[in-house]
PDB file of C-alpha atoms in Angstrom:
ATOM      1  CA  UNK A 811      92.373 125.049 176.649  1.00 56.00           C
ATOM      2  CA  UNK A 812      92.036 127.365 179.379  1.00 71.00           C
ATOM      3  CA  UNK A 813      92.825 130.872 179.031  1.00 86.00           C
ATOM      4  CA  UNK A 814      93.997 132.306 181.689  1.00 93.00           C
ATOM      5  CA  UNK A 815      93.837 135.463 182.293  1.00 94.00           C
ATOM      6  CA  UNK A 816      92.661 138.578 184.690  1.00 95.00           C
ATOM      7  CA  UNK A 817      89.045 137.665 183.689  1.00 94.00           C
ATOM      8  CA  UNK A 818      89.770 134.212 184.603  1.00 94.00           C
ATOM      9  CA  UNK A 819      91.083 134.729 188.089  1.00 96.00           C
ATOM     10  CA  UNK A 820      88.796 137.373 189.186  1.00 96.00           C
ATOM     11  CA  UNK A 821      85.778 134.365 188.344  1.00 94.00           C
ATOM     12  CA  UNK A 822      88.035 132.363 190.568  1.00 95.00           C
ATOM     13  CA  UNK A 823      87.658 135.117 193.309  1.00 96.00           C
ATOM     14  CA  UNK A 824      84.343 136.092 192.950  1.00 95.00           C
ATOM     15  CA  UNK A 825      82.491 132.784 192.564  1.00 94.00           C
ATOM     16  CA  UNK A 826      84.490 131.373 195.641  1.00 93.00           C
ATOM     17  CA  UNK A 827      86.100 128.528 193.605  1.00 93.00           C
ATOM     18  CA  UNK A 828      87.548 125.905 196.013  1.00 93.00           C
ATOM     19  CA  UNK A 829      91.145 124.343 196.169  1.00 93.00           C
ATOM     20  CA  UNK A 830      91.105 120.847 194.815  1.00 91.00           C
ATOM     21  CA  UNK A 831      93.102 118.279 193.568  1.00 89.00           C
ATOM     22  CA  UNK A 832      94.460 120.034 190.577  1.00 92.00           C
ATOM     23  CA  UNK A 833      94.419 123.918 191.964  1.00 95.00           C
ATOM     24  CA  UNK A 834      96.109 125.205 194.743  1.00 96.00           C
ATOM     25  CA  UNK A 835      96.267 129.469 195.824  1.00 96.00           C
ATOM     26  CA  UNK A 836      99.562 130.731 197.059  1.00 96.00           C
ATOM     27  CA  UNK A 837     100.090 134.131 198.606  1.00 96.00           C
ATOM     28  CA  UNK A 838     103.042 136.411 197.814  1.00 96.00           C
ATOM     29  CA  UNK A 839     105.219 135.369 200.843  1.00 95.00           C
ATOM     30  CA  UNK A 840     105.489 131.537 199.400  1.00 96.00           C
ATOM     31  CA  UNK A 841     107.907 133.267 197.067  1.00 96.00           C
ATOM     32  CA  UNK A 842     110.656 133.455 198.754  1.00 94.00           C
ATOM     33  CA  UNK A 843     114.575 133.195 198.449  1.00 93.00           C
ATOM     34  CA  UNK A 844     115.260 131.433 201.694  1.00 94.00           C
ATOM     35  CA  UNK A 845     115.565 127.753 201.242  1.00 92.00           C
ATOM     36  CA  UNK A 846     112.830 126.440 203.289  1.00 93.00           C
ATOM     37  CA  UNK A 847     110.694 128.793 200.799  1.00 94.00           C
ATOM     38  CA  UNK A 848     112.113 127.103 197.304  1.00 96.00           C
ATOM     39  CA  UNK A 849     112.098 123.672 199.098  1.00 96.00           C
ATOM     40  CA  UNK A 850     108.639 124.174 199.271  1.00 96.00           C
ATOM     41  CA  UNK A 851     108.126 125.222 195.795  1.00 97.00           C
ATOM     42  CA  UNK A 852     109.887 121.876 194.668  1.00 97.00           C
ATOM     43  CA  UNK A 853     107.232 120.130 196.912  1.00 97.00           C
ATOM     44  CA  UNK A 854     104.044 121.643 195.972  1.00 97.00           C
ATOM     45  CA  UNK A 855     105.168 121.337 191.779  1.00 98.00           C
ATOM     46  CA  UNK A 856     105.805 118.050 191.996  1.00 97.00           C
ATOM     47  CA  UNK A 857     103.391 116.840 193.779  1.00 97.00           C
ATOM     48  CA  UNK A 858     100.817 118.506 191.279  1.00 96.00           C
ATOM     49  CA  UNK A 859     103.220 116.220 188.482  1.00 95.00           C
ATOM     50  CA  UNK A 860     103.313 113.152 190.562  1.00 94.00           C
ATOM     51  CA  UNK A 861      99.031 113.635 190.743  1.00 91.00           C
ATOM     52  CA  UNK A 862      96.727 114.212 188.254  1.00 88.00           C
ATOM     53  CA  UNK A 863      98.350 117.928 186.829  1.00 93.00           C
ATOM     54  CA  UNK A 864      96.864 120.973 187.493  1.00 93.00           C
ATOM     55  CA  UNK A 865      97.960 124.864 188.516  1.00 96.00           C
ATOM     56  CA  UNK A 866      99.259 126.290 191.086  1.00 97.00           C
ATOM     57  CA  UNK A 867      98.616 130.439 191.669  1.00 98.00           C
ATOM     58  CA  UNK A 868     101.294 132.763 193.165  1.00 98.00           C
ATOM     59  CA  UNK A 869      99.296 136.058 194.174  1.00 97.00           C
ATOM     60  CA  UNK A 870      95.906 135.021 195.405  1.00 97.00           C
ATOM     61  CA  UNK A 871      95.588 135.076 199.085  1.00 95.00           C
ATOM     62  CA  UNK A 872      93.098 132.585 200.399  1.00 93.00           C
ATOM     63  CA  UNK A 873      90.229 133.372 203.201  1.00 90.00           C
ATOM     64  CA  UNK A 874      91.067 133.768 206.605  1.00 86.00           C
ATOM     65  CA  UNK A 875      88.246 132.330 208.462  1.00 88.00           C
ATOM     66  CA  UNK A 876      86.848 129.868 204.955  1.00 87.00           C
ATOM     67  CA  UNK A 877      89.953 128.265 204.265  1.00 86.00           C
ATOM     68  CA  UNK A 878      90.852 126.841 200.627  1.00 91.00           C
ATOM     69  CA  UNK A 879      89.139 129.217 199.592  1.00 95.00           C
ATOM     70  CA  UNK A 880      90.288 132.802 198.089  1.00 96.00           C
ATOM     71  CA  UNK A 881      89.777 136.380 199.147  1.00 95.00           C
ATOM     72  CA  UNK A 882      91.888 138.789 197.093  1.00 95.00           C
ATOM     73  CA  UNK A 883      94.865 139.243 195.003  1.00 97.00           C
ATOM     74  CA  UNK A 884      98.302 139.360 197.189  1.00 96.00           C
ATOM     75  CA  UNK A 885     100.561 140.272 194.003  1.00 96.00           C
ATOM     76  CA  UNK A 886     104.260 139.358 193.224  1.00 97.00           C
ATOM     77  CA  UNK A 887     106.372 142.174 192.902  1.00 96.00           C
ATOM     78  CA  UNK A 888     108.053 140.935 189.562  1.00 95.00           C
ATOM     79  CA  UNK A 889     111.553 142.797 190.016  1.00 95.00           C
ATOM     80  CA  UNK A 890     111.948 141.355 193.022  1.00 96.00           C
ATOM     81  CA  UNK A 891     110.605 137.397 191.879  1.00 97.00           C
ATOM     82  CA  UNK A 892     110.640 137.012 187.902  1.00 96.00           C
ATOM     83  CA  UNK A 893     109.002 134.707 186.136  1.00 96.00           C
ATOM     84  CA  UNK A 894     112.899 133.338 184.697  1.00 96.00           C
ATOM     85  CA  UNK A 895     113.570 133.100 189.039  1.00 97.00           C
ATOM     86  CA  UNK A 896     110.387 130.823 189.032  1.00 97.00           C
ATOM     87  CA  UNK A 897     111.305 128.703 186.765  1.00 96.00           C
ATOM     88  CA  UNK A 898     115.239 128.243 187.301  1.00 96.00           C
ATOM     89  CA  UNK A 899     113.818 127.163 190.797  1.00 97.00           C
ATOM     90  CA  UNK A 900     111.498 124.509 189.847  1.00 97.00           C
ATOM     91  CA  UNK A 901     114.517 123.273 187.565  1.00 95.00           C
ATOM     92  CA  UNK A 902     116.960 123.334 189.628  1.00 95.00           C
ATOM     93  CA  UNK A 903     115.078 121.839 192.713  1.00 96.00           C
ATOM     94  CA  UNK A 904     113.269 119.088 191.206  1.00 97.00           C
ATOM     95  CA  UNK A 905     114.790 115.579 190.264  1.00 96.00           C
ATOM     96  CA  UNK A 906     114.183 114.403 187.691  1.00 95.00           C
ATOM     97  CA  UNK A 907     113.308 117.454 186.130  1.00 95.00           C
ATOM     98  CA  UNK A 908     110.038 118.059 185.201  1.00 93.00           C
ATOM     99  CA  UNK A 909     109.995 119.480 181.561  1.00 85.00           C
ATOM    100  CA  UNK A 910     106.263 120.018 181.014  1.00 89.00           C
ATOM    101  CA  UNK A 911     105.072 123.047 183.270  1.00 95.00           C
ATOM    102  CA  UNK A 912     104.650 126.371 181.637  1.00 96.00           C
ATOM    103  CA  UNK A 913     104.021 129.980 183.670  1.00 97.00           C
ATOM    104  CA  UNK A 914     101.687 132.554 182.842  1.00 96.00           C
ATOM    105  CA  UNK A 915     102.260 136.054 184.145  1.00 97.00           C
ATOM    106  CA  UNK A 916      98.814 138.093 184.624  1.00 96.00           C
ATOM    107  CA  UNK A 917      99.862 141.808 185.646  1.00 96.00           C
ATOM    108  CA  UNK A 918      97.207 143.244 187.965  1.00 95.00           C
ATOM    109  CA  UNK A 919      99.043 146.440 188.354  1.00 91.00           C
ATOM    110  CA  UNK A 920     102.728 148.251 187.547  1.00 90.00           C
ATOM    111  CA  UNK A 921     104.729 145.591 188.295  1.00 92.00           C
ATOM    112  CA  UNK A 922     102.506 143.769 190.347  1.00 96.00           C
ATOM    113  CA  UNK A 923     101.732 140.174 189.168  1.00 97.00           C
ATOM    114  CA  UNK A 924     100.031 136.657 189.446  1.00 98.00           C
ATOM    115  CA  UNK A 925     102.208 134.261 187.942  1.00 98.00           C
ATOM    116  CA  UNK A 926     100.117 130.787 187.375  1.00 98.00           C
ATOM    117  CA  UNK A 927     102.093 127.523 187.149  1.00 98.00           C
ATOM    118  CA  UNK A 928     100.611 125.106 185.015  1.00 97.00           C
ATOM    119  CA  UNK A 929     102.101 121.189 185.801  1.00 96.00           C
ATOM    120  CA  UNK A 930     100.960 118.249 183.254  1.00 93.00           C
ATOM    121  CA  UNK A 931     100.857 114.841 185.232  1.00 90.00           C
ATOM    122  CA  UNK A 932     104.016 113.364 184.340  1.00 90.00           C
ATOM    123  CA  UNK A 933     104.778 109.189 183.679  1.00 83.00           C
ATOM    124  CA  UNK A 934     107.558 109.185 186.078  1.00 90.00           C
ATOM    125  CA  UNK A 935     108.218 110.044 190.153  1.00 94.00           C
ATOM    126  CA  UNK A 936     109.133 113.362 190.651  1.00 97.00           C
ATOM    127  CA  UNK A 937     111.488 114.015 193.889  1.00 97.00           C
ATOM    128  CA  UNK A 938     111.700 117.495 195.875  1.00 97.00           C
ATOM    129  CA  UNK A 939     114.490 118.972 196.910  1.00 96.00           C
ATOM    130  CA  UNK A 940     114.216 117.421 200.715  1.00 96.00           C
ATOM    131  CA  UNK A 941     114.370 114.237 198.723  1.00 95.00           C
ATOM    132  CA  UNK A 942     111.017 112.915 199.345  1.00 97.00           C
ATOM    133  CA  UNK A 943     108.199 112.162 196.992  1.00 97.00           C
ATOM    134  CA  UNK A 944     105.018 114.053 197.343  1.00 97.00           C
ATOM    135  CA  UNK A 945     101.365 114.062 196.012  1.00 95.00           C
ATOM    136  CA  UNK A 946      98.218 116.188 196.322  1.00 93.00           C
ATOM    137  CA  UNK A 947      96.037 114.949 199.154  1.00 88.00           C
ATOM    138  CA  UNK A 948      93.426 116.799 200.802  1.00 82.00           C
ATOM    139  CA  UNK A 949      94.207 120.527 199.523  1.00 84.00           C
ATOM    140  CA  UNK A 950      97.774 120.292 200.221  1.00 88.00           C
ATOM    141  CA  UNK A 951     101.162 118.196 199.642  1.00 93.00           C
ATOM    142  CA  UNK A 952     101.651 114.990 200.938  1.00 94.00           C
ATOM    143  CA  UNK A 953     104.791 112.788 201.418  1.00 95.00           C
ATOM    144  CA  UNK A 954     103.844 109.604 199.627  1.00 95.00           C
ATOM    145  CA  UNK A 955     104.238 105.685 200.582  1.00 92.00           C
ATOM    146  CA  UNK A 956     106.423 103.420 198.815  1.00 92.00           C
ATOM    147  CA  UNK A 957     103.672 101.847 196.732  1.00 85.00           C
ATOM    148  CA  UNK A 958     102.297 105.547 195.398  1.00 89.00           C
ATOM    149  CA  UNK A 959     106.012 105.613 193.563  1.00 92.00           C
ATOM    150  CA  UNK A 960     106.353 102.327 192.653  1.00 87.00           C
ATOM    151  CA  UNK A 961     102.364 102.868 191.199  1.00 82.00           C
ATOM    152  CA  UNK A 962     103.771 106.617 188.954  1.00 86.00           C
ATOM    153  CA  UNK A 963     106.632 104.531 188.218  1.00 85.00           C
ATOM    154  CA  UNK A 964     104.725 101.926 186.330  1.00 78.00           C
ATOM    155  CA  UNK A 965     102.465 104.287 184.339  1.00 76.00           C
ATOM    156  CA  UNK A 966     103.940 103.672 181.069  1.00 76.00           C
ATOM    157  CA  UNK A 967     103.079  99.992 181.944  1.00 80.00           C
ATOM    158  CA  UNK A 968      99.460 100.660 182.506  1.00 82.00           C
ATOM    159  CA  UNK A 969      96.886 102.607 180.407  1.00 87.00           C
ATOM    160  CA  UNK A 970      95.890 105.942 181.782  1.00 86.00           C
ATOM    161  CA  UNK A 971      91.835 106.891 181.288  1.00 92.00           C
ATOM    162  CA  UNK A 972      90.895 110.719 181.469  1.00 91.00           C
ATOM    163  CA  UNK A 973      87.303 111.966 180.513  1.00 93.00           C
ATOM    164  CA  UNK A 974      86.820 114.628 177.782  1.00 93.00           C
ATOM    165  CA  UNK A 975      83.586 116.685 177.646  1.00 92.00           C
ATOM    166  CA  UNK A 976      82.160 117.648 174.556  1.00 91.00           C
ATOM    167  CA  UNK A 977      79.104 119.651 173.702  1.00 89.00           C
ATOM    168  CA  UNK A 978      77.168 118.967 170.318  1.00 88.00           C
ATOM    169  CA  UNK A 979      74.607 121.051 168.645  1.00 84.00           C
ATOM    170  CA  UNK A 980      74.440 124.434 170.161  1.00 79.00           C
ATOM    171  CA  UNK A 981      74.726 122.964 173.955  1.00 83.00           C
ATOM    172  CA  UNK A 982      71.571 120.560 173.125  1.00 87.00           C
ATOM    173  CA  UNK A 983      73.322 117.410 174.269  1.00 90.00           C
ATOM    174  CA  UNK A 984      76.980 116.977 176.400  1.00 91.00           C
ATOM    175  CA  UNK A 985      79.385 113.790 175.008  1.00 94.00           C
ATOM    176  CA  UNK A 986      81.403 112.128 177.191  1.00 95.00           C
ATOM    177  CA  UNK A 987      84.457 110.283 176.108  1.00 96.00           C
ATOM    178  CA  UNK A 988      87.426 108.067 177.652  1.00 96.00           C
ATOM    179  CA  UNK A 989      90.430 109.050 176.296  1.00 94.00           C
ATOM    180  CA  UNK A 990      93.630 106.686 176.941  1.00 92.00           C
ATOM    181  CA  UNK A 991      96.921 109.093 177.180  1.00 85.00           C
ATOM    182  CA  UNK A 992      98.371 106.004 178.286  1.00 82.00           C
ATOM    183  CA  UNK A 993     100.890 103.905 176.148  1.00 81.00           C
ATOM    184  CA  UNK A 994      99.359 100.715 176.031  1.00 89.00           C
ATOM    185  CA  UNK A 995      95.965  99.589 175.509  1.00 91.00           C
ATOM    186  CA  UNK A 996      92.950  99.803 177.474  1.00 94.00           C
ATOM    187  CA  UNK A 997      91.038  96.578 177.246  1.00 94.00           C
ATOM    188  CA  UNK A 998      88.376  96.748 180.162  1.00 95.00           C
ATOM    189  CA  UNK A 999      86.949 100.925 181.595  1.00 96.00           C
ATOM    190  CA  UNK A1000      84.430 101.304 183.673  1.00 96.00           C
ATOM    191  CA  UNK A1001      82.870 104.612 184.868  1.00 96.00           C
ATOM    192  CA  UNK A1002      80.795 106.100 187.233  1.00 96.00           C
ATOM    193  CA  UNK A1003      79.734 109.680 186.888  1.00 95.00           C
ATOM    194  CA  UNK A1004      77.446 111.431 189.226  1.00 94.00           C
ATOM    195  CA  UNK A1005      76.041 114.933 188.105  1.00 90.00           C
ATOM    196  CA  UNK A1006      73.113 117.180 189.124  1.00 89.00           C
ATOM    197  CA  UNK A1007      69.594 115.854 187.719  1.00 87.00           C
ATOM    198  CA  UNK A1008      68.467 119.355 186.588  1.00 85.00           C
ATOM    199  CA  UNK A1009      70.860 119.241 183.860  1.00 86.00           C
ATOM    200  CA  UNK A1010      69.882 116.232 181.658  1.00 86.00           C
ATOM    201  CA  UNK A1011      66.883 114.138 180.649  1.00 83.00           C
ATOM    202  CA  UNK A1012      69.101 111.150 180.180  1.00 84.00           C
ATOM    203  CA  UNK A1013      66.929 108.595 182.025  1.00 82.00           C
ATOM    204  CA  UNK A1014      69.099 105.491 182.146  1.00 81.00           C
ATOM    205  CA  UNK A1015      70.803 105.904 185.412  1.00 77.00           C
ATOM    206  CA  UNK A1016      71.200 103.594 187.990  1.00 82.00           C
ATOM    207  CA  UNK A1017      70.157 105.623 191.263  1.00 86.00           C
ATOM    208  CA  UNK A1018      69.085 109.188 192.498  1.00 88.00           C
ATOM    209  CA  UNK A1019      70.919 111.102 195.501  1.00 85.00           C
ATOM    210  CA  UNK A1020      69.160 113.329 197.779  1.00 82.00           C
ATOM    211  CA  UNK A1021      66.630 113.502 194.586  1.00 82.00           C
ATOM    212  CA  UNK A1022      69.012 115.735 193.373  1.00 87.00           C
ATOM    213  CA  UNK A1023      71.654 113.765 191.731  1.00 91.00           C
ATOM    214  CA  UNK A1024      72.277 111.164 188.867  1.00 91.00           C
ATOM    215  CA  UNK A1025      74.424 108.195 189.390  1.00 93.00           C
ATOM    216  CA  UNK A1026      74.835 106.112 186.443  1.00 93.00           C
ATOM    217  CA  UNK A1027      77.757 103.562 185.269  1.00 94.00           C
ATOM    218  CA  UNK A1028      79.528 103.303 181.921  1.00 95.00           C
ATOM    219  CA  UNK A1029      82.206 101.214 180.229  1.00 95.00           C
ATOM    220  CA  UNK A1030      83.436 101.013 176.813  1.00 95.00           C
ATOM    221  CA  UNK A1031      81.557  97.582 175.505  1.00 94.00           C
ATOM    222  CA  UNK A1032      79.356  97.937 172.529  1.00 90.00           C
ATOM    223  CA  UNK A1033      76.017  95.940 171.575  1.00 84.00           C
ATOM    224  CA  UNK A1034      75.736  95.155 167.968  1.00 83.00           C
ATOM    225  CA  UNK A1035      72.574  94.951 165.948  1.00 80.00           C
ATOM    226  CA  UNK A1036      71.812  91.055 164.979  1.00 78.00           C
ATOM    227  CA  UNK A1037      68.198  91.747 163.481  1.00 78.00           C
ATOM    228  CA  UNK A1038      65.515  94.648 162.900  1.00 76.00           C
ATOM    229  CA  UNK A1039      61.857  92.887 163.903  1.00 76.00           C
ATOM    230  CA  UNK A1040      58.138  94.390 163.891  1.00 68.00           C
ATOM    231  CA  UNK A1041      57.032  95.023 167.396  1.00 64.00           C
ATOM    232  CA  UNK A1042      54.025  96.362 168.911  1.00 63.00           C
ATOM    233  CA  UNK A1043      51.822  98.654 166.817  1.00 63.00           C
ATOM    234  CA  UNK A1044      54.283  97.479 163.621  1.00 67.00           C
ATOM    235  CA  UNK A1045      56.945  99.588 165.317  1.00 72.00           C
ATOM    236  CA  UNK A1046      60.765  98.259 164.019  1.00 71.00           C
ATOM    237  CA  UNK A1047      63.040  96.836 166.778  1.00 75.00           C
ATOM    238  CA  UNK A1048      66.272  95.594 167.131  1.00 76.00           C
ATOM    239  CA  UNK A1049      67.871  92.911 168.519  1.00 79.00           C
ATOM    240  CA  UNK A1050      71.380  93.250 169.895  1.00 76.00           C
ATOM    241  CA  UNK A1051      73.819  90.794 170.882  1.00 81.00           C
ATOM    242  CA  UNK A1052      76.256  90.154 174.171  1.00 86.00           C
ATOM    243  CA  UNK A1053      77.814  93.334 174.824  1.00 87.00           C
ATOM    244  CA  UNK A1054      81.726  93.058 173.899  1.00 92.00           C
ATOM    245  CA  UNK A1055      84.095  95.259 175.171  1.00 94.00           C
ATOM    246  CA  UNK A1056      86.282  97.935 172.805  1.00 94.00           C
ATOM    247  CA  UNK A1057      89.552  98.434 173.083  1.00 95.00           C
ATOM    248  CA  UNK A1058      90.738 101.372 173.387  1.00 96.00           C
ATOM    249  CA  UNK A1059      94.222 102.200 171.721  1.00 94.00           C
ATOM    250  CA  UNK A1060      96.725 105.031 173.252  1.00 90.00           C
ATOM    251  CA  UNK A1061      95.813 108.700 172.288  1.00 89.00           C
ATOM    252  CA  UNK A1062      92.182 107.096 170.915  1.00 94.00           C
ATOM    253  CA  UNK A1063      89.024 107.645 172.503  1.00 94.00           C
ATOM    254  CA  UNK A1064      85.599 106.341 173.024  1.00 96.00           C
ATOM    255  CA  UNK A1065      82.186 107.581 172.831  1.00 96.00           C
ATOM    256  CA  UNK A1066      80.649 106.732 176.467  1.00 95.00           C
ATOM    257  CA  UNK A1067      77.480 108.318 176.837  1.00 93.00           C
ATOM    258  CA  UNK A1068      75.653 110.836 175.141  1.00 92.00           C
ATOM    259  CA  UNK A1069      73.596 113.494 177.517  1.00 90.00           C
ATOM    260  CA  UNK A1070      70.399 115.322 176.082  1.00 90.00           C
ATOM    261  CA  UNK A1071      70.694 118.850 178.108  1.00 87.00           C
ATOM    262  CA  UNK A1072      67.475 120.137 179.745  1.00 82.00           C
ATOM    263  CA  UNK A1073      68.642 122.998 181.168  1.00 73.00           C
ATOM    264  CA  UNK A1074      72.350 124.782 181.492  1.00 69.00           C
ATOM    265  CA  UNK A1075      73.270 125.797 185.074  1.00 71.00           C
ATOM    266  CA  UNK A1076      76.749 125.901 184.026  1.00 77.00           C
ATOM    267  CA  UNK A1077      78.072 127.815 186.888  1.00 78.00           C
ATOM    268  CA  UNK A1078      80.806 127.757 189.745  1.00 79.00           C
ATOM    269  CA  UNK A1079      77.958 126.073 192.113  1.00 80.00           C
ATOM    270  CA  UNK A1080      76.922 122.511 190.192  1.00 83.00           C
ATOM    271  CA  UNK A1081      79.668 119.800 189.630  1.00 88.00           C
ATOM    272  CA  UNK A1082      79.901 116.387 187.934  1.00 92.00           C
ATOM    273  CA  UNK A1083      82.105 114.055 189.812  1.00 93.00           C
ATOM    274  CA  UNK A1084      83.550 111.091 188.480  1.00 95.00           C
ATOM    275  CA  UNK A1085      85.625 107.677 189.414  1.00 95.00           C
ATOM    276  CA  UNK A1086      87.325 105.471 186.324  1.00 95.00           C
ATOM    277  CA  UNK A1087      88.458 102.126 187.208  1.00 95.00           C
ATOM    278  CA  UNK A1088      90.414 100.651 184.117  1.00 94.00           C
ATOM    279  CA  UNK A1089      92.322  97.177 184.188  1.00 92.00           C
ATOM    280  CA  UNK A1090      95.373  97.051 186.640  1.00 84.00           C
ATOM    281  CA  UNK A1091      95.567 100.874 186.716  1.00 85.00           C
ATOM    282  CA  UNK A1092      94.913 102.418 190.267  1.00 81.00           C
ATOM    283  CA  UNK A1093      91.181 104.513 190.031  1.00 88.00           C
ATOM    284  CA  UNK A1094      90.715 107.783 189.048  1.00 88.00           C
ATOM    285  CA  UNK A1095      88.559 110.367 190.525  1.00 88.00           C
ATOM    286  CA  UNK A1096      87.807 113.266 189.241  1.00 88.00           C
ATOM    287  CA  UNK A1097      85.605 116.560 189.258  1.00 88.00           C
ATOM    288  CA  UNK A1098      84.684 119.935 187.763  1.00 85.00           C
ATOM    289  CA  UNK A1099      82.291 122.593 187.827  1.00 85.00           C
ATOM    290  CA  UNK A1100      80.069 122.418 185.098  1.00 83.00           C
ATOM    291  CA  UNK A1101      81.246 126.079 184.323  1.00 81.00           C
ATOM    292  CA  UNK A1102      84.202 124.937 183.704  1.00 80.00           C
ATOM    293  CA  UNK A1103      83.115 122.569 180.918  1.00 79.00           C
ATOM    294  CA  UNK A1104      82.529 125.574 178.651  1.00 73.00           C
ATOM    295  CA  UNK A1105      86.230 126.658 178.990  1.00 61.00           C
ATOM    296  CA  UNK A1106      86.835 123.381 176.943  1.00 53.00           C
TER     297      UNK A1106
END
């Protein structure tokens, strides 16, 4: 879990951490009690639900001239917009209503706050209050088409794969899993991850970018062991079998790769990217900063 707090969005500042898909900086004036101000609350909440999740931060200002990106702090004056205002708006202007969000106030100063909305993804369509159905495209909210619904509306009908990072042994090696928060079954995942070279000494991918980044594919099939032989220099060896994929059950996981760790730039400038395609689900993409793997 991340912990947000004053720490945590003064690295956001300071290390010039972009808007993406699942993070989006507000300034004070998007609070607002005129309607075309809460309608767009309705529409940048849900769209973050109808997506992949993620937060949304009331009280950081972003850059002028480098846009998406933030400057400085640009406070709520809680007395005038509570947290309790906040929230009454995104349940009152949000159909359904979404029911897994939680705010976190961080007080910079007497009364002056950043409140930071954090949206799951939810397993069903969320509509704003101008009755339309958005998403997060491109650093912002997007109306979506017909198909995008029908597609959140048929979740539950599809398994869902997200990545979890995990390190092991003080850092020495990084695991990555596919976990299915889905509610049915994954039978066939595949993966592609690409992530800066520097950081492992994992040799087995399929192709170098720029000669400065890893590309290699996974998927959640398993060899097993038929026989152990004497090879060269009376060395033991095995001898697998087809691959065969594992299925992987809702709420389970599986062990995908496991990355021996040559060096730890874990900072706000290296990222590992990835795309999961997974039966009749739509693909994934995904991305973080390897700094924010340690947050995990």
């Amino acid at each position: 879990m991340t912990e947000y707090n004053l720490e945590y969005l003064n690295a956001l500042i300071e290390n010039k951490v972009e808007e993406n898909l699942n993070l989006d900086y507000k300034a004070a004036g998007s609070l607002n009690r005129q309607n075309n101000k809460t309608t767009e609350i309705s529409k940048d909440v849900s769209a973050l639900a109808n997506s992949d999740g993620g937060i949304l931060i009331y009280g950081i200002k972003e850059d002028s001239v480098n846009k998406h990106l933030p400057e400085k702090f640009d406070p709520i004056n809680r007395k005038e917009f509570s947290k309790e205002w906040l929230e009454q708006i995104i349940q009152d202007k949000i159909r359904p209503r979404i029911s897994d969000f939680k705010i976190y106030t961080i007080e910079i100063d007497n009364d002056q706050v950043v409140y930071i909305v954090d949206v799951k993804k939810s397993n069903t369509a969320h509509q704003a209050f101008d009755k339309k159905y958005y998403k997060r495209f491109n650093f912002q909210s997007t109306a979506m088409y017909d198909y995008e619904i029908r597609d959140i509306l048929n979740r539950d009908k599809n398994p869902s794969i997200e990545l979890e990072f995990e390190f092991k042994n003080s850092r020495e090696s990084l695991i990555i899993y596919a976990l299915n928060i889905g509610s049915v079954y994954a039978k066939y995942v595949n993966v592609k991850i690409r992530l800066p070279k520097k950081i492992t000494n994992y040799h087995y991918y399929e192709r170098i970018i720029d000669n400065k980044i890893i590309e290699i594919f996974l998927d959640n099939s398993k060899k097993d062991i038929l026989s152990v032989d004497r090879g060269f220099g009376n060395t033991m060896r095995n001898q697998y079998g087809t691959p065969r994929y594992i299925p992987i059950l809702p709420t389970q996981r599986f062990k995908l790769v496991e990355l021996g760790l040559i060096n730890y730039p874990f900072d706000f400038e290296h990222e590992i990217e990835w795309e999961v395609y997974c039966d009749n689900a739509l693909p994934k993409y995904g991305s973080k900063k390897t700094k924010e793997l340690l947050n995990k």
